[in-house]
Coordinates of C-alpha atoms in Angstrom, one line a residue:
X864 CA 53.7 2.8 21.2
X865 CA 52.3 -0.4 22.5
X866 CA 48.8 -0.8 23.8
X867 CA 47.6 -3.5 26.2
X868 CA 45.3 -6.2 24.9
X869 CA 42.6 -5.2 27.4
X870 CA 42.7 -1.6 26.1
X871 CA 42.5 -2.7 22.5
X872 CA 39.5 -5.0 23.3
X873 CA 37.8 -2.1 25.1
X874 CA 38.3 0.3 22.2
X875 CA 37.0 -2.4 19.8
X876 CA 33.9 -3.0 21.8
X877 CA 33.3 0.8 22.1
X878 CA 33.6 1.3 18.4
X879 CA 31.3 -1.6 17.7
X880 CA 28.6 -0.3 20.1
X881 CA 28.8 3.3 19.0
X882 CA 29.5 2.9 15.3
X883 CA 27.3 1.7 12.4
X884 CA 27.1 -2.0 11.6
X885 CA 28.0 -1.9 7.9
X886 CA 26.8 -5.1 6.3
X887 CA 29.6 -6.6 4.2
X888 CA 29.4 -6.5 0.4
X889 CA 26.7 -3.8 -0.1
X890 CA 27.5 -0.5 -1.8
X891 CA 24.2 0.9 -0.7
X892 CA 22.1 0.1 2.3
X893 CA 18.7 1.8 2.1
X894 CA 16.3 2.1 5.0
X895 CA 12.8 3.4 4.4
X896 CA 9.7 4.0 6.6
X897 CA 6.6 6.0 6.9
X898 CA 6.9 9.3 8.7
X899 CA 4.5 11.3 10.9
X900 CA 6.6 14.5 10.7
X901 CA 10.1 15.9 10.2
X902 CA 11.2 15.0 13.7
X903 CA 10.1 11.4 13.2
X904 CA 12.0 11.3 9.9
X905 CA 15.2 12.5 11.7
X906 CA 14.8 10.1 14.5
X907 CA 14.4 7.2 12.0
X908 CA 17.3 8.3 9.9
X909 CA 19.7 8.7 12.9
X910 CA 18.7 5.2 14.2
X911 CA 19.1 3.7 10.7
X912 CA 22.6 5.1 10.4
X913 CA 23.5 3.2 13.6
X914 CA 22.5 0.0 11.9
X915 CA 24.6 0.8 8.8
X916 CA 22.3 2.7 6.5
X917 CA 23.9 4.7 3.8
X918 CA 20.6 5.9 2.3
X919 CA 17.1 6.8 3.5
X920 CA 13.9 6.7 1.4
X921 CA 12.4 10.2 1.3
X922 CA 9.3 9.6 -0.8
X923 CA 6.8 8.4 1.9
X924 CA 4.0 10.7 3.3
X925 CA 4.5 13.6 0.9
X926 CA 1.7 16.0 0.1
X927 CA -0.9 14.4 -2.2
X928 CA -1.8 15.8 -5.6
X929 CA -5.6 16.1 -4.8
X930 CA -5.8 18.6 -7.7
X931 CA -5.7 15.6 -10.1
X932 CA -9.4 14.9 -9.2
X933 CA -10.3 17.1 -12.1
X934 CA -13.4 15.3 -13.3
X935 CA -16.3 14.8 -10.8
X936 CA -17.2 11.2 -10.4
X937 CA -13.9 9.8 -11.8
X938 CA -12.2 7.7 -9.1
X939 CA -9.1 6.8 -10.9
X940 CA -6.8 9.6 -9.7
X941 CA -7.1 7.9 -6.2
X942 CA -4.2 5.7 -7.5
X943 CA -2.3 8.7 -8.8
X944 CA -2.3 11.3 -6.1
X945 CA 0.4 9.3 -4.2
X946 CA 2.7 8.8 -7.2
X947 CA 5.3 11.6 -6.6
X948 CA 5.7 11.9 -10.4
X949 CA 8.7 13.9 -11.5
X950 CA 7.0 16.3 -13.8
X951 CA 4.5 17.2 -11.2
X952 CA 6.8 17.4 -8.2
X953 CA 9.5 19.4 -10.0
X954 CA 7.8 20.8 -13.1
X955 CA 10.0 22.4 -15.7
X956 CA 9.1 25.8 -17.0
X957 CA 7.0 24.5 -20.0
X958 CA 4.7 22.6 -17.6
X959 CA 4.3 25.0 -14.7
X960 CA 1.1 26.7 -16.0
X961 CA -0.7 23.3 -16.1
X962 CA -0.5 22.4 -12.4
X963 CA -0.8 24.2 -9.1
X964 CA 2.5 25.8 -8.0
X965 CA 1.6 25.4 -4.4
X966 CA 1.5 21.6 -4.8
X967 CA 5.0 21.2 -6.2
X968 CA 6.5 23.7 -3.8
X969 CA 4.9 22.0 -0.8
X970 CA 6.5 18.6 -1.9
X971 CA 9.9 20.1 -2.7
X972 CA 10.0 21.9 0.7
X973 CA 9.4 18.6 2.5
X974 CA 12.0 16.9 0.4
X975 CA 14.5 19.7 1.0
X976 CA 14.0 19.5 4.7
X977 CA 14.5 15.8 4.8
X978 CA 17.6 16.0 2.7
X979 CA 19.0 18.7 4.9
X980 CA 18.8 16.3 7.8
X981 CA 20.4 13.6 5.8
X982 CA 23.2 16.0 4.8
X983 CA 23.9 16.7 8.5
X984 CA 23.9 12.9 9.2
X985 CA 26.2 12.1 6.3
X986 CA 23.5 10.0 4.5
X987 CA 22.2 9.9 1.0
X988 CA 18.6 9.7 -0.2
X989 CA 16.5 7.5 -2.6
X990 CA 13.4 8.7 -4.4
X991 CA 10.5 6.6 -5.6
X992 CA 8.0 7.7 -8.2
X993 CA 5.5 6.4 -10.8
X994 CA 6.5 7.6 -14.3
X995 CA 5.9 8.6 -17.0
X996 CA 2.7 9.7 -15.3
X997 CA -0.6 11.1 -16.6
X998 CA -0.7 14.9 -17.2
X999 CA -3.6 17.2 -17.5
X1000 CA -5.4 17.0 -20.8
X1001 CA -4.6 20.7 -21.5
X1002 CA -0.9 19.7 -21.9
X1003 CA -1.7 17.5 -24.8
X1004 CA -4.2 20.0 -26.3
X1005 CA -1.4 22.5 -26.5
X1006 CA 1.3 19.9 -27.4
X1007 CA -0.5 17.1 -29.3
X1008 CA 2.8 15.3 -30.2
X1009 CA 3.6 14.8 -26.6
X1010 CA 0.6 12.5 -26.1
X1011 CA 1.8 9.0 -25.2
X1012 CA 0.1 5.9 -23.8
X1013 CA -3.3 5.8 -22.3
X1014 CA -2.6 5.0 -18.6
X1015 CA -5.9 4.8 -16.8
X1016 CA -7.7 1.5 -16.3
X1017 CA -10.7 1.6 -18.7
X1018 CA -12.9 -0.5 -16.3
X1019 CA -12.0 1.7 -13.3
X1020 CA -12.1 5.2 -14.8
X1021 CA -14.6 7.5 -16.4
X1022 CA -12.0 9.7 -18.2
X1023 CA -9.2 8.7 -20.6
X1024 CA -5.9 9.7 -19.1
X1025 CA -2.6 9.9 -21.0
X1026 CA 1.1 10.1 -20.1
X1027 CA 3.7 11.9 -22.2
X1028 CA 5.6 9.8 -24.6
X1029 CA 9.2 9.3 -23.6
X1030 CA 10.0 8.7 -27.3
X1031 CA 9.6 12.4 -28.1
X1032 CA 12.8 14.3 -27.6
X1033 CA 10.9 17.3 -26.3
X1034 CA 9.4 15.2 -23.6
X1035 CA 12.8 13.8 -22.7
X1036 CA 14.0 17.3 -22.3
X1037 CA 11.1 18.0 -19.8
X1038 CA 12.2 15.0 -17.7
X1039 CA 15.9 16.1 -17.9
X1040 CA 15.0 19.5 -16.7
X1041 CA 12.8 18.1 -14.0
X1042 CA 15.5 15.9 -12.6
X1043 CA 17.9 18.8 -12.6
X1044 CA 15.5 20.9 -10.6
X1045 CA 15.0 18.2 -8.0
X1046 CA 18.7 17.4 -7.6
X1047 CA 19.6 21.0 -7.3
X1048 CA 17.2 21.3 -4.4
X1049 CA 17.8 17.8 -3.0
X1050 CA 21.4 16.9 -3.9
X1051 CA 21.4 13.9 -1.5
X1052 CA 19.2 11.9 -3.9
X1053 CA 21.4 9.5 -5.9
X1054 CA 18.9 6.6 -6.6
X1055 CA 15.6 6.7 -8.4
X1056 CA 13.1 3.8 -8.3
X1057 CA 10.5 4.1 -11.0
X1058 CA 7.2 2.1 -11.1
X1059 CA 5.4 2.2 -14.4
X1060 CA 2.4 0.7 -16.1
X1061 CA 0.3 1.3 -13.0
X1062 CA -1.5 4.0 -11.0
X1063 CA -1.8 6.4 -14.0
X1064 CA 1.7 5.8 -15.3
X1065 CA 2.9 3.8 -18.3
X1066 CA 5.2 3.3 -21.3
X1067 CA 4.1 3.6 -24.9
X1068 CA 3.5 0.3 -26.7
X1069 CA 4.1 -1.7 -23.5
X1070 CA 2.4 -5.1 -23.1
X1071 CA 1.7 -4.1 -19.5
X1072 CA -0.7 -1.2 -20.1
X1073 CA -4.2 -1.7 -18.7
X1074 CA -5.8 -0.2 -21.8
X1075 CA -3.9 -2.4 -24.2
X1076 CA -0.7 -2.1 -26.2
X1077 CA -1.0 1.4 -27.6
X1078 CA 0.9 4.6 -27.7
X1079 CA 2.1 7.4 -30.0
X1080 CA 2.0 5.8 -33.5
X1081 CA 4.9 7.8 -34.6
X1082 CA 7.1 5.6 -32.4
X1083 CA 5.3 2.3 -32.8
X1084 CA 8.3 0.5 -34.2
X1085 CA 10.9 1.8 -31.8
X1086 CA 12.3 -1.2 -29.8
X1087 CA 11.4 -1.2 -26.1
X1088 CA 15.1 -1.5 -25.1
X1089 CA 15.8 1.8 -26.9
X1090 CA 12.7 3.4 -25.3
X1091 CA 13.7 2.4 -21.8
X1092 CA 17.4 3.1 -22.3
X1093 CA 16.7 6.6 -23.6
X1094 CA 14.5 7.4 -20.6
X1095 CA 16.9 6.1 -18.0
X1096 CA 19.9 7.8 -19.6
X1097 CA 17.9 11.1 -19.7
X1098 CA 17.2 11.0 -16.0
X1099 CA 20.9 10.4 -15.3
X1100 CA 21.8 13.2 -17.6
X1101 CA 19.5 15.5 -15.7
X1102 CA 21.2 14.7 -12.5
X1103 CA 24.6 15.4 -14.0
X1104 CA 23.3 18.8 -15.2
X1105 CA 22.7 19.6 -11.6
X1106 CA 26.1 18.3 -10.5
X1107 CA 24.9 15.0 -9.2
X1108 CA 25.1 11.3 -10.1
X1109 CA 22.2 8.9 -9.9
X1110 CA 21.4 5.3 -10.4
X1111 CA 17.9 4.5 -11.9
X1112 CA 15.8 1.4 -11.9
X1113 CA 12.4 0.8 -13.5
X1114 CA 9.9 -1.9 -12.4
X1115 CA 6.5 -3.2 -13.4
X1116 CA 7.3 -2.9 -17.1
X1117 CA 5.8 -6.4 -17.5
X1118 CA 8.3 -7.1 -20.3
X1119 CA 8.3 -10.7 -21.3
X1120 CA 12.1 -10.8 -21.5
X1121 CA 13.5 -8.1 -19.3
X1122 CA 17.0 -9.6 -19.5
X1123 CA 17.0 -8.8 -23.2
X1124 CA 16.3 -5.1 -22.4
X1125 CA 18.8 -5.1 -19.5
X1126 CA 21.6 -6.2 -21.8
X1127 CA 21.2 -2.9 -23.7
X1128 CA 21.2 -0.7 -20.6
X1129 CA 24.1 1.0 -18.9
X1130 CA 25.6 0.0 -15.5
X1131 CA 23.8 1.8 -12.7
X1132 CA 20.5 1.4 -14.5
X1133 CA 18.1 -1.6 -14.3
X1134 CA 14.9 -3.1 -15.4
X1135 CA 12.9 -5.5 -13.2
X1136 CA 15.9 -5.7 -10.8
X1137 CA 18.3 -6.7 -13.6
X1138 CA 21.2 -4.3 -13.9
X1139 CA 22.4 -3.1 -17.3
X1140 CA 25.2 -4.5 -19.3
X1141 CA 26.1 -7.6 -17.3
X1142 CA 22.5 -8.5 -16.4
X1143 CA 23.3 -9.0 -12.7
X1144 CA 20.9 -8.5 -9.7
X1145 CA 20.5 -4.8 -9.0
X1146 CA 19.3 -4.9 -5.4
X1147 CA 17.8 -7.1 -2.8
X1148 CA 15.7 -6.5 0.3
X1149 CA 12.6 -7.0 2.3
X1150 CA 10.7 -5.7 5.2
X1151 CA 7.2 -4.8 6.3
X1152 CA 5.2 -2.0 4.7
X1153 CA 2.3 0.1 5.8
X1154 CA -0.9 0.9 4.0
X1155 CA -1.3 -0.8 0.6
X1156 CA 1.7 -3.1 1.1
X1157 CA 0.5 -4.5 4.5
X1158 CA -2.0 -7.4 4.5
X1159 CA -3.6 -6.1 7.7
X1160 CA -4.4 -2.6 6.3
X1161 CA -6.4 -0.6 7.4
X1162 CA -5.3 -1.8 10.8
X1163 CA -1.7 -0.9 11.4
X1164 CA 0.9 -1.8 14.0
X1165 CA 0.5 -5.6 13.9
X1166 CA 4.2 -6.8 14.1
X1167 CA 5.4 -9.1 11.4
X1168 CA 8.9 -10.2 12.4
X1169 CA 8.7 -13.6 10.7
X1170 CA 8.2 -11.8 7.4
X1171 CA 10.9 -9.3 8.2
X1172 CA 13.5 -12.0 9.0
X1173 CA 12.5 -14.0 5.9
X1174 CA 13.4 -11.0 3.8
X1175 CA 16.8 -10.7 5.4
X1176 CA 17.5 -14.4 5.0
X1177 CA 16.6 -14.3 1.3
X1178 CA 18.6 -11.1 0.8
X1179 CA 21.7 -12.7 2.3
X1180 CA 21.6 -15.4 -0.4
X1181 CA 21.9 -13.0 -3.3
X1182 CA 24.9 -11.2 -4.8
X1183 CA 23.1 -7.9 -5.3
X1184 CA 25.2 -4.9 -4.3
X1185 CA 22.3 -2.9 -2.9
X1186 CA 20.2 -3.7 0.1
X1187 CA 16.8 -2.2 0.7
X1188 CA 15.1 -2.5 4.2
X1189 CA 11.5 -1.4 4.5
X1190 CA 10.3 -0.5 8.0
X1191 CA 7.0 1.1 6.8
X1192 CA 5.3 -0.4 9.8
X1193 CA 6.6 2.4 12.0
X1194 CA 5.0 1.3 15.2
X1195 CA 7.3 -1.7 15.3
X1196 CA 10.5 -0.1 14.2
X1197 CA 12.4 -0.9 17.4
X1198 CA 11.6 -4.6 16.9
X1199 CA 12.8 -4.6 13.3
X1200 CA 16.0 -2.8 14.2
X1201 CA 16.6 -5.4 16.9
X1202 CA 16.2 -8.2 14.4
X1203 CA 18.3 -6.4 11.7
X1204 CA 21.2 -5.7 14.0
X1205 CA 21.3 -9.2 15.5
X1206 CA 21.1 -10.7 12.0
X1207 CA 24.4 -9.0 11.1
X1208 CA 26.2 -11.3 13.5
X1209 CA 24.1 -14.4 13.1
X1210 CA 23.3 -16.6 10.2
X1211 CA 19.9 -18.3 10.8
X1212 CA 19.7 -20.1 7.4
X1213 CA 17.2 -22.9 8.0
X1214 CA 13.7 -22.8 9.6
X1215 CA 14.9 -24.3 12.9
X1216 CA 17.6 -21.7 13.2
X1217 CA 15.3 -18.9 12.3
X1218 CA 12.8 -19.9 15.0
X1219 CA 15.6 -20.1 17.5
X1220 CA 16.8 -16.7 16.4
X1221 CA 13.3 -15.2 16.8
X1222 CA 12.8 -16.8 20.2
X1223 CA 15.9 -14.9 21.4
X1224 CA 14.4 -11.8 20.0
X1225 CA 11.1 -12.6 21.7
X1226 CA 12.9 -13.0 25.0
X1227 CA 14.6 -9.7 24.6
X1228 CA 11.3 -8.1 23.5
X1229 CA 8.8 -9.6 26.1
X1230 CA 11.0 -11.2 28.7
X1231 CA 12.4 -14.7 29.0
X1232 CA 9.2 -16.0 30.8
X1233 CA 7.0 -14.8 27.9
X1234 CA 9.3 -15.7 25.0
X1235 CA 7.3 -18.7 23.9
X1236 CA 4.0 -16.9 24.0
X1237 CA 5.5 -13.9 22.1
X1238 CA 7.0 -16.2 19.5
X1239 CA 3.7 -18.0 19.0
X1240 CA 2.0 -14.6 18.4
X1241 CA 4.5 -13.8 15.6
X1242 CA 4.2 -17.3 14.0
X1243 CA 0.4 -17.0 14.1
X1244 CA 0.6 -13.6 12.4
X1245 CA 2.7 -15.1 9.6
X1246 CA 0.3 -18.0 9.2
X1247 CA -2.5 -15.5 8.9
X1248 CA -0.6 -13.7 6.3
X1249 CA -0.4 -16.8 4.1
X1250 CA -4.2 -17.1 4.1
X1251 CA -4.9 -13.4 3.7
X1252 CA -2.7 -13.2 0.5
X1253 CA -5.3 -15.5 -1.1
X1254 CA -7.6 -12.4 -1.0
X1255 CA -5.2 -10.3 -3.1
X1256 CA -6.6 -9.2 -6.5
X1257 CA -4.4 -6.2 -7.0
X1258 CA -4.8 -5.4 -3.3
X1259 CA -5.9 -7.2 -0.2
X1260 CA -9.7 -7.4 0.2
X1261 CA -9.7 -5.7 3.6
X1262 CA -8.4 -2.6 1.7
X1263 CA -10.1 -2.9 -1.7
X1264 CA -13.4 -3.7 -0.1
X1265 CA -13.3 -2.4 3.5
X1266 CA -11.8 1.0 2.5
X1267 CA -12.2 1.5 -1.2
X1268 CA -15.8 0.3 -1.2
X1269 CA -16.4 1.6 2.3
X1270 CA -17.7 -1.7 3.6
X1271 CA -16.7 -0.8 7.1
X1272 CA -18.8 2.4 7.2
X1273 CA -21.6 1.9 4.6
X1274 CA -25.0 0.2 5.5
X1275 CA -25.9 -3.3 4.3
X1276 CA -29.5 -3.0 3.3
X1277 CA -31.9 -5.1 1.1
X1278 CA -32.7 -2.1 -1.2
X1279 CA -29.6 0.1 -1.4
X1280 CA -30.9 1.8 -4.5
X1281 CA -33.7 3.3 -2.4
X1282 CA -31.3 5.0 0.0
X1283 CA -31.8 8.8 0.0
X1284 CA -29.0 11.0 -1.2
X1285 CA -28.5 12.2 2.4
X1286 CA -28.1 8.6 3.6
X1287 CA -25.4 8.0 0.9
X1288 CA -23.6 11.3 1.2
X1289 CA -21.1 10.3 3.8
X1290 CA -19.8 7.3 1.9
X1291 CA -20.8 7.4 -1.8
X1292 CA -18.1 10.0 -2.8
X1293 CA -15.4 7.7 -1.5
X1294 CA -16.4 4.6 -3.4
X1295 CA -13.9 3.4 -6.0
X1296 CA -16.5 2.9 -8.6
X1297 CA -16.3 4.1 -12.2
X1298 CA -19.3 2.2 -13.6
X1299 CA -23.0 2.8 -13.0
X1300 CA -25.0 3.1 -9.7
X1301 CA -26.1 -0.5 -9.8
X1302 CA -22.5 -1.5 -9.5
X1303 CA -21.9 1.1 -6.7
X1304 CA -24.9 -0.5 -4.8
X1305 CA -23.4 -4.0 -5.3
X1306 CA -21.1 -4.7 -2.3
X1307 CA -19.3 -7.5 -4.2
X1308 CA -18.2 -5.2 -7.1
X1309 CA -14.6 -4.6 -6.2
X1310 CA -12.8 -2.4 -8.7
X1311 CA -14.8 -3.9 -11.6
X1312 CA -13.9 -7.5 -10.7
X1313 CA -16.3 -10.3 -10.0
X1314 CA -13.8 -12.4 -8.0
X1315 CA -16.1 -12.3 -4.9
X1316 CA -19.5 -12.6 -6.6
X1317 CA -22.1 -15.1 -5.7
X1318 CA -22.2 -18.1 -3.5
X1319 CA -18.8 -19.3 -4.7
X1320 CA -17.3 -16.0 -3.7
X1321 CA -19.0 -16.2 -0.3
X1322 CA -17.8 -19.8 0.2
X1323 CA -14.2 -18.9 -0.8
X1324 CA -13.9 -15.9 1.5
X1325 CA -15.3 -17.9 4.4
X1326 CA -12.9 -20.8 3.8
X1327 CA -10.0 -18.3 3.8
X1328 CA -11.1 -16.3 6.8
X1329 CA -12.2 -19.2 9.1
X1330 CA -8.6 -20.2 10.0
X1331 CA -7.6 -16.5 10.1
X1332 CA -10.2 -15.8 12.8
X1333 CA -9.1 -18.8 14.8
X1334 CA -5.5 -17.6 14.8
X1335 CA -6.5 -14.1 15.7
X1336 CA -8.6 -15.3 18.6
X1337 CA -5.6 -17.2 19.9
X1338 CA -3.4 -14.1 19.5
X1339 CA -5.8 -12.0 21.5
X1340 CA -5.5 -14.4 24.4
X1341 CA -1.7 -14.6 24.0
X1342 CA -1.3 -10.9 23.9
X1343 CA -3.1 -10.5 27.1
X1344 CA -1.1 -13.3 28.6
X1345 CA 2.2 -11.4 28.0
X1346 CA 0.6 -8.2 29.3
X1347 CA 0.3 -6.4 26.0
X1348 CA -3.2 -5.0 26.1
X1349 CA -2.6 -2.6 23.2
X1350 CA -1.6 -5.5 20.9
X1351 CA -4.6 -7.5 22.1
X1352 CA -6.9 -4.6 21.3
X1353 CA -5.2 -4.3 17.9
X1354 CA -6.0 -7.9 17.1
X1355 CA -9.6 -7.3 18.3
X1356 CA -10.0 -4.4 15.9
X1357 CA -8.6 -6.5 13.1
X1358 CA -11.0 -9.3 13.9
X1359 CA -13.9 -6.7 13.4
X1360 CA -12.4 -5.7 10.0
X1361 CA -12.2 -9.3 8.8
X1362 CA -15.7 -10.0 10.1
X1363 CA -16.9 -7.0 8.1
X1364 CA -15.3 -8.4 5.0
X1365 CA -16.9 -11.8 5.5
X1366 CA -20.3 -10.2 6.1
X1367 CA -20.1 -7.9 3.1
X1368 CA -19.4 -10.7 0.6
X1369 CA -21.9 -13.0 2.3
X1370 CA -24.7 -10.4 2.5
X1371 CA -24.4 -9.5 -1.2
X1372 CA -24.4 -13.2 -2.2
X1373 CA -27.6 -13.8 -0.2
X1374 CA -29.3 -10.8 -1.7
X1375 CA -28.4 -11.8 -5.2
X1376 CA -29.6 -15.4 -4.6
X1377 CA -33.0 -14.3 -3.3
X1378 CA -33.4 -11.9 -6.2
X1379 CA -32.4 -14.5 -8.7
X1380 CA -35.0 -17.0 -7.3
X1381 CA -37.7 -14.4 -7.9
X1382 CA -39.8 -15.7 -5.0
X1383 CA -42.4 -13.2 -3.9
X1384 CA -43.2 -12.9 -0.2
X1385 CA -46.8 -14.0 0.8
X1386 CA -49.0 -11.1 1.6
X1387 CA -50.3 -13.0 4.6
X1388 CA -48.5 -15.9 6.1
X1389 CA -50.7 -18.7 7.4
X1390 CA -50.4 -19.6 11.1
X1391 CA -47.4 -21.9 11.9
X1392 CA -45.3 -20.3 9.1
X1393 CA -41.7 -20.4 10.2
X1394 CA -38.8 -18.2 9.2
X1395 CA -37.2 -19.9 6.2
X1396 CA -33.5 -20.6 5.8
X1397 CA -32.8 -17.7 3.4
X1398 CA -34.5 -15.2 5.7
X1399 CA -32.8 -16.5 8.8
X1400 CA -29.3 -16.3 7.3
X1401 CA -29.7 -12.9 5.7
X1402 CA -31.2 -11.2 8.7
X1403 CA -28.6 -12.9 11.0
X1404 CA -25.8 -11.6 8.7
X1405 CA -27.3 -8.1 8.9
X1406 CA -27.6 -8.3 12.7
X1407 CA -24.0 -9.7 12.9
X1408 CA -22.8 -6.7 10.9
X1409 CA -24.7 -4.3 13.2
X1410 CA -23.2 -5.9 16.3
X1411 CA -19.7 -6.1 14.8
X1412 CA -19.9 -2.4 14.0
X1413 CA -21.0 -1.5 17.5
X1414 CA -18.1 -3.6 18.9
X1415 CA -15.7 -1.8 16.6
X1416 CA -16.9 1.5 17.9
X1417 CA -16.4 0.4 21.5
X1418 CA -12.9 -0.9 20.7
X1419 CA -11.8 2.3 19.0
X1420 CA -13.2 4.7 21.5
X1421 CA -12.4 8.3 20.9
X1422 CA -9.1 7.6 19.1
X1423 CA -9.6 5.4 16.0
X1424 CA -6.3 6.7 14.6
X1425 CA -4.5 4.7 17.3
X1426 CA -5.5 1.5 15.5
X1427 CA -6.6 2.5 11.9
X1428 CA -5.0 4.5 9.2
X1429 CA -7.1 7.7 9.3
X1430 CA -6.8 11.0 7.4
X1431 CA -5.8 13.8 9.8
X1432 CA -8.4 16.2 8.2
X1433 CA -11.6 16.0 6.3
X1434 CA -10.0 17.6 3.3
X1435 CA -7.5 14.8 3.2
X1436 CA -10.1 12.1 3.4
X1437 CA -10.0 10.0 0.2
X1438 CA -11.0 6.8 -1.4
X1439 CA -7.8 5.3 0.0
X1440 CA -8.2 6.6 3.5
X1441 CA -11.0 6.9 6.1
X1442 CA -11.6 10.4 7.5
X1443 CA -11.6 11.9 11.0
X1444 CA -15.4 11.5 11.2
X1445 CA -15.0 7.7 11.2
X1446 CA -16.8 7.0 14.4
X1447 CA -19.7 9.2 13.4
X1448 CA -19.9 7.4 10.1
X1449 CA -20.1 4.0 11.9
X1450 CA -23.0 5.4 14.0
X1451 CA -24.7 6.5 10.8
X1452 CA -24.3 3.0 9.4
X1453 CA -26.0 1.6 12.5
X1454 CA -28.8 4.1 12.4
X1455 CA -29.6 3.4 8.7
X1456 CA -29.4 -0.4 9.1
X1457 CA -31.6 -0.3 12.1
X1458 CA -34.2 1.8 10.3
X1459 CA -34.5 -0.7 7.5
X1460 CA -35.7 -3.9 9.3
X1461 CA -39.2 -3.6 7.9
X1462 CA -37.8 -3.6 4.4
X1463 CA -37.1 -7.3 4.7
X1464 CA -40.9 -7.9 4.6
X1465 CA -40.6 -7.0 1.0
X1466 CA -38.0 -9.8 0.4
X1467 CA -39.2 -12.7 2.6
X1468 CA -42.5 -14.1 3.9
X1469 CA -42.6 -13.2 7.5
X1470 CA -43.0 -15.9 10.1
X1471 CA -46.3 -16.3 11.8
X1472 CA -46.5 -18.9 14.6

């Protein structure tokens, strides 16, 4: 039977529009995001399939292991409760008595529900975790030969934490059983991504351990390639026990020569993105994350299409057979899908072509008449990102300071050590601070680092944030020009966050300088005494922080969760996440700061003219 050319063309167009856009050359195309609930997960997975996804990441926004806060005052589990560690999520029988059953079951139920959706859509799943991860001390009391590397950060913790040693055959059996449990309940998972040597996880005798190169001395001389190969092979064996097949990669090993290790691995396993045997690239990808991986955190929803496109361009230049696309910035998914789909039929290699490509996207997104303004916003966002990354010391300062040290909600006062317990109660439990109270009172102490101490720290932060603020101011105007009031408000909120960062570092530098000078205020200032420079600057900074906080409250209104990452309940409030009482806490900050103006008389000679 012959078909007319017009009919064939129509069918071709119909298939193209309704079917997935499978990128050529990839054996796996993995899309991931953050998810508000199961319906949101399903919507994302279905949309990703239209763009050619074969796999969906299922590890985001799982229940947190708050039970790991088992020692009052130790902040380090804040890094661990998000880890999705295998032995905690799917504990084998030998470990069940050491951890709450309701935790593991709550996680597995979410994973099962997500995988059921993927099964219906004909998609597979990828699972990310941090392993081998710290276990309760009781495990090692009962099984002392299971004790492996110390995996806390000694300057950021108050309790020594240990992971199980993957050199011990009994421990490997635990992992094998754990994987089998997980795969039986979630058979769609066929790729594991492991992060190690961070957030309470680590390998014995690794150079990448925060506590130093230590581990179980019975296995001190075991080569690292044998250690890693044994671990990855065990995970694959566990999947086969459950009737599945998985690929496994491990990252952040900090091995000086990962290629040497990769040469000893099997195909389908990888270290630092180098696949075993042939030492070829394992995967490629890019995207825009949310939370820790986003430079604008705790503000979310600021679109970053330049970064997203750059990741796609870089990925197209590699020969890796697996593509990973991160759309963690869920508020702008539609924009990223638009870019991704158009990229499949376009090849914007150079910077000029990429700008032209994005201008077309801008026209589709904001209308032809506003394309240039929309494109300028996106370019400004990327320019801001380049500056902001200079404030990354294991995390961006807006996050490590603004959230982890609660700069946004805590008061800036000249005598923080004199604050009453009631005045500290709303923020002190959420400070990431494992050292003494003098460090907790020091605004510039960010996770035991002194990167932002003193006048040099103040000067550095100012130099970085001055151009950022100028670009943000321009974006506020441009967003209103294109009629996007929500985006304009988002930039205004971010401006308050970066102002808070600037003020925190500056205030502490000024306070330290005045203390170091040891100048005592006069008991009575003679007539014509003016406010000196130190007093003027410090009180101006305090007032700016008060006004900045009041402005932030006005911008957020009754719905701070529209612009900031906020825990849905007080019980889920954490070092890493502001709580639902955020606006009340800002008001408490204002009340405390405004009640301490007279304290500055104990620091400076008062003017009298």
